[in-house]
Amino acid sequence: MGDEVILMSFWSSMFGMRTMIALEEKGVKYEYREEDVINNNKSPLVLEMNKIHKKIPVLIHNGKPVCESIIQIQYIDEVWSDKNPFLPTDPIQRAQALFWADFIEKKLFRCGRKTWATKGEELEAAKKELIEVLKTLQSELGDKPYFGGDTFGFVDIVLIGFYSWFPAYQKFGNFSVEPECSKLMAWGKRCMQRECVAKALPDSEKLFGYVLQLKKVYGVQ
Amino acid sequence: MGDEVILMSFWSSMFGMRTMIALEEKGVKYEYREEDVINNNKSPLVLEMNKIHKKIPVLIHNGKPVCESIIQIQYIDEVWSDKNPFLPTDPIQRAQALFWADFIEKKLFRCGRKTWATKGEELEAAKKELIEVLKTLQSELGDKPYFGGDTFGFVDIVLIGFYSWFPAYQKFGNFSVEPECSKLMAWGKRCMQRECVAKALPDSEKLFGYVLQLKKVYGVQ
């Protein structure tokens, strides 16, 4: 069957990175389209395919859209189920993986963003919270090589895009997560050895430049 | 197999209602335990079984916890798969159902809460947003009897608990969603004809009293 798969995203989006990694891990052939997010000039196709949120990443499979990155990973796992399963088969383990994905979704973007977009007390609180969130994740990782156990799985895909942002969080927030989260950092390095991950994650210097642009756009000194 | 299923929740929680309805729709025998949420005096079992968020509802199946109501519905659908499937089998339709569940999760609680917890401009903005959210959902419902099509499904379960809160939103926000959302209200009435739904949803008058209590607790005049 001639599958037509299109991913519309933006290079710095940790959400888009997830979907790209999921496609790559499954060996799906897809067309990548970079969207002009920073100038808020997204293509008509994004606006048409994600009418409700008008956000990237948007995955289009044979003309039909799938929105929201976590749902995209689940979708990719279901459709291309013959290779590299992301979610475990046991319902309790599946529920736990979905729980950690939801935890990452609820916590990490919000306090990560504050490391470069806020100052003073708000910044200090965000740094503390970020370290707590990462320590909680590290504790869930435990001594396993991946959140998925011996294999790179669903939670790994959901979290790894944020790892590429850690240098920016640390630089602009002027703090370090490494002393308290060394095991989590080692997990990130381990994931980066995978070709699919290395390909999807951006370079830190490029990200620093992008955050400086964002700070200007949002008027953050 | 002797399944031990426990649901720990609080009567007014639209999230807990979901899980109760899901269990009832599947005909699962379970023990319901009411938690003392209003006095912040939850049982040690809730705190132990949901260490991360310490929130209800918590579902315990044969000693193992499942947290977050949307994940609980998915779990129940997977474990008791022989009766009344909630999610469609087609991956695109599944992704769409998950998308709407996520939309409800992101939008409805936050602006619904503001109808009784805020005043002035913030309240007016919340009322407008709530009506927009409900109109969007109504548009997705279209002329179908249920979000699940001809059968009561995943999105119906996710949304219906909020329907029991509409009278409180309208009373305390001093507005009406009915003129613009008559089809959605008709959907709610249709769902209420199901025994499982009617059993799980609380009485409006009881909810009014509870919101008055909440307003005192949060110092909202």
Short mmCIF file of C-alpha atoms in Angstrom, two decimals:
data_model
loop_
_atom_site.label_atom_id
_atom_site.label_comp_id
_atom_site.label_asym_id
_atom_site.label_seq_id
_atom_site.Cartn_x
_atom_site.Cartn_y
_atom_site.Cartn_z
CA MET A 1 0.00 0.00 0.00
CA GLY A 2 1.33 3.41 -0.94
CA ASP A 3 1.20 5.31 2.33
CA GLU A 4 1.48 9.06 2.07
CA VAL A 5 2.82 10.43 5.33
CA ILE A 6 3.52 14.11 5.95
CA LEU A 7 4.87 15.65 9.12
CA MET A 8 4.49 19.41 9.50
CA SER A 9 6.58 20.77 12.34
CA PHE A 10 9.22 23.26 13.44
CA TRP A 11 12.80 22.29 14.21
CA SER A 12 12.86 23.49 17.84
CA SER A 13 9.55 21.88 18.90
CA MET A 14 10.09 19.13 21.46
CA PHE A 15 6.62 17.94 20.47
CA GLY A 16 7.49 17.67 16.79
CA MET A 17 10.71 15.84 17.70
CA ARG A 18 8.60 13.11 19.30
CA THR A 19 6.63 12.43 16.15
CA MET A 20 9.70 12.51 13.96
CA ILE A 21 11.49 10.03 16.24
CA ALA A 22 8.43 7.77 16.29
CA LEU A 23 8.27 7.72 12.48
CA GLU A 24 12.00 7.12 12.20
CA GLU A 25 12.01 4.33 14.79
CA LYS A 26 9.29 2.56 12.80
CA GLY A 27 11.13 3.10 9.54
CA VAL A 28 8.18 4.96 8.02
CA LYS A 29 8.91 6.99 4.89
CA TYR A 30 7.53 10.49 5.28
CA GLU A 31 7.81 13.97 3.92
CA TYR A 32 8.94 16.58 6.44
CA ARG A 33 7.65 20.13 6.02
CA GLU A 34 9.19 22.89 8.09
CA GLU A 35 6.62 25.46 9.22
CA ASP A 36 7.31 29.14 9.77
CA VAL A 37 6.31 29.16 13.43
CA ILE A 38 8.45 32.02 14.67
CA ASN A 39 6.82 34.54 12.30
CA ASN A 40 3.41 32.99 13.01
CA ASN A 41 3.11 32.29 9.31
CA LYS A 42 2.02 28.67 9.28
CA SER A 43 0.92 27.11 6.03
CA PRO A 44 -2.79 26.95 5.13
CA LEU A 45 -2.50 23.15 5.34
CA VAL A 46 -1.63 23.28 9.07
CA LEU A 47 -4.57 25.58 9.75
CA GLU A 48 -6.88 23.33 7.75
CA MET A 49 -5.63 20.07 9.23
CA ASN A 50 -5.55 21.29 12.83
CA LYS A 51 -8.57 23.60 12.79
CA ILE A 52 -9.01 23.50 16.54
CA HIS A 53 -5.56 24.33 17.89
CA LYS A 54 -3.80 25.52 14.70
CA LYS A 55 -0.58 24.15 16.14
CA ILE A 56 2.26 21.96 14.97
CA PRO A 57 3.16 19.14 14.85
CA VAL A 58 0.52 17.86 12.47
CA LEU A 59 0.79 14.36 11.06
CA ILE A 60 -1.13 13.60 7.87
CA HIS A 61 -1.58 9.98 6.87
CA ASN A 62 -3.21 9.36 3.52
CA GLY A 63 -4.90 12.74 3.70
CA LYS A 64 -6.19 12.39 7.26
CA PRO A 65 -4.78 14.49 10.09
CA VAL A 66 -3.64 13.30 13.49
CA CYS A 67 -3.03 16.10 15.99
CA GLU A 68 -1.30 16.28 19.39
CA SER A 69 2.12 14.66 19.58
CA ILE A 70 1.35 12.04 22.24
CA ILE A 71 -1.67 10.90 20.23
CA GLN A 72 0.54 10.84 17.12
CA ILE A 73 2.99 8.48 18.82
CA GLN A 74 0.15 6.18 19.86
CA TYR A 75 -1.25 6.32 16.32
CA ILE A 76 2.11 5.49 14.74
CA ASP A 77 2.56 2.63 17.21
CA GLU A 78 -0.84 1.19 16.27
CA VAL A 79 -0.59 1.58 12.50
CA TRP A 80 3.00 0.35 12.16
CA SER A 81 2.69 -2.27 14.87
CA ASP A 82 5.04 -4.82 13.30
CA LYS A 83 8.28 -3.05 14.26
CA ASN A 84 9.68 -1.62 17.52
CA PRO A 85 6.57 -1.46 19.71
CA PHE A 86 6.56 1.69 21.84
CA LEU A 87 3.86 0.79 24.36
CA PRO A 88 3.95 -2.45 26.36
CA THR A 89 1.17 -4.97 25.76
CA ASP A 90 0.25 -5.41 29.43
CA PRO A 91 -2.64 -2.98 30.24
CA ILE A 92 -1.17 -1.95 33.63
CA GLN A 93 2.21 -1.20 32.07
CA ARG A 94 0.50 0.68 29.23
CA ALA A 95 -1.44 2.76 31.76
CA GLN A 96 1.79 3.52 33.61
CA ALA A 97 3.53 4.64 30.41
CA LEU A 98 0.55 6.88 29.57
CA PHE A 99 0.67 8.23 33.13
CA TRP A 100 4.31 9.31 32.81
CA ALA A 101 3.68 10.80 29.37
CA ASP A 102 0.85 12.82 30.89
CA PHE A 103 3.08 13.86 33.81
CA ILE A 104 5.76 15.13 31.40
CA GLU A 105 3.09 16.93 29.37
CA LYS A 106 1.57 18.66 32.38
CA LYS A 107 4.78 19.70 34.10
CA LEU A 108 7.84 20.03 31.95
CA PHE A 109 6.99 22.54 29.22
CA ARG A 110 5.48 25.02 31.66
CA CYS A 111 8.37 25.18 34.11
CA GLY A 112 11.00 24.75 31.40
CA ARG A 113 9.65 27.79 29.58
CA LYS A 114 9.85 29.87 32.74
CA THR A 115 13.63 29.37 32.92
CA TRP A 116 14.06 31.81 30.03
CA ALA A 117 10.77 33.74 30.08
CA THR A 118 10.62 34.89 33.71
CA LYS A 119 12.76 36.63 36.30
CA GLY A 120 13.15 37.00 40.04
CA GLU A 121 10.99 34.90 42.33
CA GLU A 122 9.04 33.31 39.50
CA LEU A 123 12.29 32.16 37.91
CA GLU A 124 13.64 30.79 41.19
CA ALA A 125 10.42 28.87 41.82
CA ALA A 126 10.48 27.49 38.26
CA LYS A 127 14.07 26.27 38.63
CA LYS A 128 13.21 24.48 41.87
CA GLU A 129 10.12 22.93 40.33
CA LEU A 130 12.00 21.86 37.22
CA ILE A 131 14.62 20.07 39.30
CA GLU A 132 11.90 18.37 41.35
CA VAL A 133 10.13 17.22 38.17
CA LEU A 134 13.37 15.87 36.73
CA LYS A 135 14.21 14.10 40.00
CA THR A 136 10.78 12.48 39.97
CA LEU A 137 11.38 11.27 36.42
CA GLN A 138 14.86 10.08 37.35
CA SER A 139 13.41 8.12 40.23
CA GLU A 140 10.93 6.47 37.84
CA LEU A 141 13.81 5.62 35.49
CA GLY A 142 15.70 3.99 38.37
CA ASP A 143 18.46 1.71 37.17
CA LYS A 144 16.82 0.88 33.87
CA PRO A 145 18.63 1.97 30.71
CA TYR A 146 15.36 3.39 29.31
CA PHE A 147 11.94 4.31 30.69
CA GLY A 148 10.73 1.50 28.46
CA GLY A 149 13.02 -0.93 30.33
CA ASP A 150 15.65 -2.53 28.14
CA THR A 151 14.20 -0.90 25.04
CA PHE A 152 13.66 2.71 24.01
CA GLY A 153 9.89 3.15 24.32
CA PHE A 154 6.90 5.44 24.62
CA VAL A 155 8.01 7.53 27.62
CA ASP A 156 11.52 7.84 26.20
CA ILE A 157 10.08 9.30 22.99
CA VAL A 158 7.83 11.67 24.93
CA LEU A 159 10.68 12.98 27.12
CA ILE A 160 13.75 13.03 24.89
CA GLY A 161 12.89 16.25 23.01
CA PHE A 162 13.05 18.13 26.31
CA TYR A 163 16.58 16.83 26.85
CA SER A 164 17.71 18.95 23.88
CA TRP A 165 16.34 21.99 25.71
CA PHE A 166 18.15 21.32 29.00
CA PRO A 167 21.26 23.30 27.93
CA ALA A 168 19.05 26.31 27.11
CA TYR A 169 17.12 26.01 30.37
CA GLN A 170 20.39 25.90 32.29
CA LYS A 171 22.07 28.70 30.36
CA PHE A 172 19.20 31.19 30.49
CA GLY A 173 18.08 30.21 33.99
CA ASN A 174 21.70 30.29 35.19
CA PHE A 175 21.62 26.99 37.05
CA SER A 176 22.56 23.38 36.61
CA VAL A 177 20.36 20.30 36.73
CA GLU A 178 23.28 17.94 36.30
CA PRO A 179 24.47 17.46 39.91
CA GLU A 180 21.06 16.23 41.06
CA CYS A 181 20.01 14.55 37.84
CA SER A 182 23.14 12.78 36.64
CA LYS A 183 21.33 9.51 35.95
CA LEU A 184 18.75 11.29 33.84
CA MET A 185 21.51 13.07 31.93
CA ALA A 186 23.18 9.71 31.33
CA TRP A 187 19.84 8.44 29.99
CA GLY A 188 19.74 11.40 27.59
CA LYS A 189 23.26 10.65 26.34
CA ARG A 190 22.29 7.00 25.89
CA CYS A 191 19.25 7.99 23.80
CA MET A 192 21.42 10.32 21.70
CA GLN A 193 23.42 7.31 20.56
CA ARG A 194 20.35 6.25 18.60
CA GLU A 195 20.50 7.56 15.06
CA CYS A 196 16.77 8.45 15.02
CA VAL A 197 17.15 10.58 18.13
CA ALA A 198 20.37 12.32 17.11
CA LYS A 199 18.77 13.20 13.78
CA ALA A 200 15.66 14.77 15.36
CA LEU A 201 17.29 16.76 18.17
CA PRO A 202 18.67 20.23 17.43
CA ASP A 203 22.08 21.61 18.22
CA SER A 204 22.35 23.55 21.52
CA GLU A 205 23.97 26.63 19.98
CA LYS A 206 21.20 26.94 17.39
CA LEU A 207 18.65 26.62 20.19
CA PHE A 208 20.39 29.36 22.23
CA GLY A 209 20.02 31.70 19.28
CA TYR A 210 16.36 30.78 18.91
CA VAL A 211 15.64 31.40 22.61
CA LEU A 212 17.27 34.85 22.29
CA GLN A 213 14.87 35.54 19.41
CA LEU A 214 11.93 34.34 21.51
CA LYS A 215 12.97 36.57 24.41
CA LYS A 216 12.85 39.55 22.03
CA VAL A 217 9.47 38.53 20.61
CA TYR A 218 7.99 38.19 24.11
CA GLY A 219 9.76 41.27 25.43
CA VAL A 220 11.74 39.35 28.07
CA GLN A 221 14.93 41.21 28.88
CA MET B 1 -10.60 -14.96 38.08
CA GLY B 2 -11.49 -13.01 41.18
CA ASP B 3 -10.87 -9.43 40.18
CA GLU B 4 -10.60 -6.96 43.03
CA VAL B 5 -11.52 -3.51 41.76
CA ILE B 6 -11.63 -0.42 43.97
CA LEU B 7 -12.53 3.11 42.92
CA MET B 8 -11.56 5.90 45.27
CA SER B 9 -13.24 9.16 44.36
CA PHE B 10 -15.40 12.06 45.51
CA TRP B 11 -19.05 12.47 44.50
CA SER B 12 -18.69 15.87 42.79
CA SER B 13 -15.61 15.00 40.70
CA MET B 14 -16.38 14.99 36.99
CA PHE B 15 -13.20 12.95 36.63
CA GLY B 16 -14.32 10.29 39.09
CA MET B 17 -17.73 10.14 37.37
CA ARG B 18 -15.95 9.07 34.18
CA THR B 19 -14.31 6.09 35.79
CA MET B 20 -17.47 5.05 37.59
CA ILE B 21 -19.46 5.21 34.34
CA ALA B 22 -16.77 3.23 32.51
CA LEU B 23 -16.86 0.48 35.16
CA GLU B 24 -20.65 0.43 35.17
CA GLU B 25 -20.90 0.32 31.37
CA LYS B 26 -18.62 -2.71 31.35
CA GLY B 27 -20.57 -4.36 34.16
CA VAL B 28 -17.46 -4.59 36.36
CA LYS B 29 -18.07 -5.30 40.04
CA TYR B 30 -16.16 -2.79 42.13
CA GLU B 31 -15.99 -1.30 45.56
CA TYR B 32 -16.57 2.45 45.70
CA ARG B 33 -14.79 4.40 48.44
CA GLU B 34 -15.77 8.01 49.03
CA GLU B 35 -12.77 10.20 49.87
CA ASP B 36 -12.87 13.25 52.13
CA VAL B 37 -11.64 15.69 49.49
CA ILE B 38 -13.24 18.87 50.78
CA ASN B 39 -11.40 18.69 54.10
CA ASN B 40 -8.22 17.61 52.31
CA ASN B 41 -8.29 14.48 54.40
CA LYS B 42 -7.76 11.79 51.80
CA SER B 43 -7.12 8.24 52.92
CA PRO B 44 -3.54 6.94 53.22
CA LEU B 45 -4.38 4.50 50.41
CA VAL B 46 -4.98 7.36 47.93
CA LEU B 47 -1.69 8.98 48.90
CA GLU B 48 0.12 5.67 48.57
CA MET B 49 -1.50 4.64 45.30
CA ASN B 50 -1.17 8.05 43.62
CA LYS B 51 2.14 9.17 45.11
CA ILE B 52 2.80 11.70 42.36
CA HIS B 53 -0.40 13.74 42.21
CA LYS B 54 -2.15 12.55 45.42
CA LYS B 55 -5.46 13.10 43.63
CA ILE B 56 -8.66 11.19 43.09
CA PRO B 57 -9.97 9.30 41.22
CA VAL B 58 -7.69 6.33 41.85
CA LEU B 59 -8.57 2.97 40.38
CA ILE B 60 -7.00 -0.11 41.97
CA HIS B 61 -7.16 -3.38 40.09
CA ASN B 62 -5.85 -6.44 41.91
CA GLY B 63 -3.66 -4.20 44.07
CA LYS B 64 -2.24 -2.13 41.23
CA PRO B 65 -3.11 1.53 40.82
CA VAL B 66 -4.21 3.28 37.64
CA CYS B 67 -4.23 7.07 37.89
CA GLU B 68 -5.71 9.87 35.74
CA SER B 69 -9.31 9.37 34.67
CA ILE B 70 -8.78 9.32 30.90
CA ILE B 71 -6.10 6.66 31.32
CA GLN B 72 -8.46 4.75 33.62
CA ILE B 73 -11.15 4.69 30.90
CA GLN B 74 -8.61 3.40 28.36
CA TYR B 75 -7.44 0.79 30.87
CA ILE B 76 -10.98 -0.38 31.62
CA ASP B 77 -11.69 -0.56 27.87
CA GLU B 78 -8.61 -2.72 27.32
CA VAL B 79 -9.06 -5.08 30.26
CA TRP B 80 -12.79 -5.63 29.86
CA SER B 81 -12.70 -5.59 26.08
CA ASP B 82 -15.50 -8.11 25.53
CA LYS B 83 -18.38 -5.74 26.31
CA ASN B 84 -19.34 -2.22 25.08
CA PRO B 85 -16.10 -1.04 23.48
CA PHE B 86 -15.47 2.65 24.20
CA LEU B 87 -12.80 3.40 21.62
CA PRO B 88 -13.24 2.57 17.92
CA THR B 89 -10.91 -0.02 16.39
CA ASP B 90 -9.83 2.14 13.44
CA PRO B 91 -6.59 3.97 14.40
CA ILE B 92 -7.67 7.29 12.83
CA GLN B 93 -10.98 7.22 14.67
CA ARG B 94 -9.18 6.27 17.90
CA ALA B 95 -6.81 9.20 17.45
CA GLN B 96 -9.78 11.51 16.89
CA ALA B 97 -11.52 10.29 20.04
CA LEU B 98 -8.29 10.80 22.03
CA PHE B 99 -7.98 14.27 20.49
CA TRP B 100 -11.44 15.32 21.70
CA ALA B 101 -10.81 13.84 25.13
CA ASP B 102 -7.62 15.89 25.32
CA PHE B 103 -9.49 19.01 24.12
CA ILE B 104 -12.08 18.59 26.88
CA GLU B 105 -9.31 17.99 29.42
CA LYS B 106 -7.37 21.09 28.43
CA LYS B 107 -10.27 23.51 28.13
CA LEU B 108 -13.37 22.68 30.08
CA PHE B 109 -12.32 22.36 33.73
CA ARG B 110 -10.31 25.57 33.67
CA CYS B 111 -12.97 27.85 32.21
CA GLY B 112 -15.80 26.04 33.99
CA ARG B 113 -14.14 26.64 37.34
CA LYS B 114 -13.82 30.35 36.60
CA THR B 115 -17.61 30.70 36.35
CA TRP B 116 -17.85 30.40 40.13
CA ALA B 117 -14.30 31.29 41.24
CA THR B 118 -13.76 34.63 39.49
CA LYS B 119 -15.44 37.98 39.03
CA GLY B 120 -15.56 40.94 36.66
CA GLU B 121 -13.58 40.77 33.43
CA GLU B 122 -12.08 37.39 34.20
CA LEU B 123 -15.56 35.94 34.70
CA GLU B 124 -16.90 37.51 31.51
CA ALA B 125 -13.97 36.14 29.50
CA ALA B 126 -14.46 32.69 31.04
CA LYS B 127 -18.15 32.64 30.16
CA LYS B 128 -17.39 33.56 26.55
CA GLU B 129 -14.66 30.94 26.35
CA LEU B 130 -16.87 28.27 27.91
CA ILE B 131 -19.60 28.89 25.35
CA GLU B 132 -17.03 28.75 22.52
CA VAL B 133 -15.67 25.45 23.85
CA LEU B 134 -19.16 23.99 24.11
CA LYS B 135 -20.06 25.19 20.61
CA THR B 136 -16.91 23.55 19.28
CA LEU B 137 -17.91 20.30 20.97
CA GLN B 138 -21.46 20.64 19.68
CA SER B 139 -20.13 21.09 16.18
CA GLU B 140 -18.08 17.90 16.54
CA LEU B 141 -21.20 16.08 17.79
CA GLY B 142 -23.13 17.26 14.72
CA ASP B 143 -26.28 15.25 14.14
CA LYS B 144 -24.98 12.09 15.76
CA PRO B 145 -26.80 10.90 18.89
CA TYR B 146 -23.46 10.40 20.66
CA PHE B 147 -19.86 11.51 20.13
CA GLY B 148 -19.22 7.80 19.65
CA GLY B 149 -21.72 7.80 16.76
CA ASP B 150 -24.70 5.53 17.35
CA THR B 151 -23.22 4.26 20.59
CA PHE B 152 -22.21 5.93 23.82
CA GLY B 153 -18.39 5.90 23.68
CA PHE B 154 -15.10 7.26 24.91
CA VAL B 155 -15.69 11.00 24.33
CA ASP B 156 -19.20 10.73 25.77
CA ILE B 157 -17.76 9.26 28.97
CA VAL B 158 -15.06 11.94 29.14
CA LEU B 159 -17.54 14.81 28.70
CA ILE B 160 -20.70 13.73 30.50
CA GLY B 161 -19.48 14.51 34.04
CA PHE B 162 -19.16 18.16 33.06
CA TYR B 163 -22.80 18.17 31.97
CA SER B 164 -23.78 17.71 35.62
CA TRP B 165 -21.85 20.90 36.39
CA PHE B 166 -23.53 23.04 33.70
CA PRO B 167 -26.37 24.13 36.05
CA ALA B 168 -23.79 25.29 38.63
CA TYR B 169 -21.70 27.10 35.98
CA GLN B 170 -24.85 28.88 34.76
CA LYS B 171 -26.20 29.71 38.21
CA PHE B 172 -22.98 31.09 39.70
CA GLY B 173 -21.81 32.73 36.46
CA ASN B 174 -25.31 34.15 35.92
CA PHE B 175 -25.59 33.17 32.27
CA SER B 176 -27.09 30.49 30.07
CA VAL B 177 -25.37 28.11 27.68
CA GLU B 178 -28.65 26.61 26.50
CA PRO B 179 -29.67 29.00 23.68
CA GLU B 180 -26.42 28.44 21.80
CA CYS B 181 -25.86 24.86 22.82
CA SER B 182 -29.28 23.26 22.61
CA LYS B 183 -28.01 20.24 20.68
CA LEU B 184 -25.34 19.60 23.27
CA MET B 185 -27.91 19.89 26.04
CA ALA B 186 -30.10 17.38 24.19
CA TRP B 187 -27.07 15.06 24.03
CA GLY B 188 -26.67 15.41 27.81
CA LYS B 189 -30.33 14.54 28.40
CA ARG B 190 -29.96 11.55 26.07
CA CYS B 191 -26.95 10.31 28.05
CA MET B 192 -28.86 10.76 31.31
CA GLN B 193 -31.35 8.17 30.12
CA ARG B 194 -28.61 5.59 30.56
CA GLU B 195 -28.80 4.02 33.98
CA CYS B 196 -24.98 4.06 34.40
CA VAL B 197 -24.83 7.78 33.73
CA ALA B 198 -27.83 8.75 35.88
CA LYS B 199 -26.32 6.76 38.76
CA ALA B 200 -22.93 8.50 38.57
CA LEU B 201 -24.03 12.12 38.09
CA PRO B 202 -24.94 14.19 41.14
CA ASP B 203 -28.04 16.22 41.79
CA SER B 204 -27.79 19.92 40.83
CA GLU B 205 -29.03 21.21 44.18
CA LYS B 206 -26.41 19.19 46.05
CA LEU B 207 -23.76 20.58 43.70
CA PHE B 208 -24.94 24.16 44.29
CA GLY B 209 -24.40 23.64 48.02
CA TYR B 210 -20.96 22.20 47.40
CA VAL B 211 -19.92 25.13 45.17
CA LEU B 212 -21.04 27.53 47.94
CA GLN B 213 -18.74 25.62 50.30
CA LEU B 214 -15.89 25.84 47.77
CA LYS B 215 -16.40 29.57 47.39
CA LYS B 216 -15.97 29.93 51.16
CA VAL B 217 -12.87 27.72 51.22
CA TYR B 218 -11.25 29.73 48.40
CA GLY B 219 -12.44 33.08 49.77
CA VAL B 220 -14.54 33.89 46.69
CA GLN B 221 -17.34 36.23 47.64
#
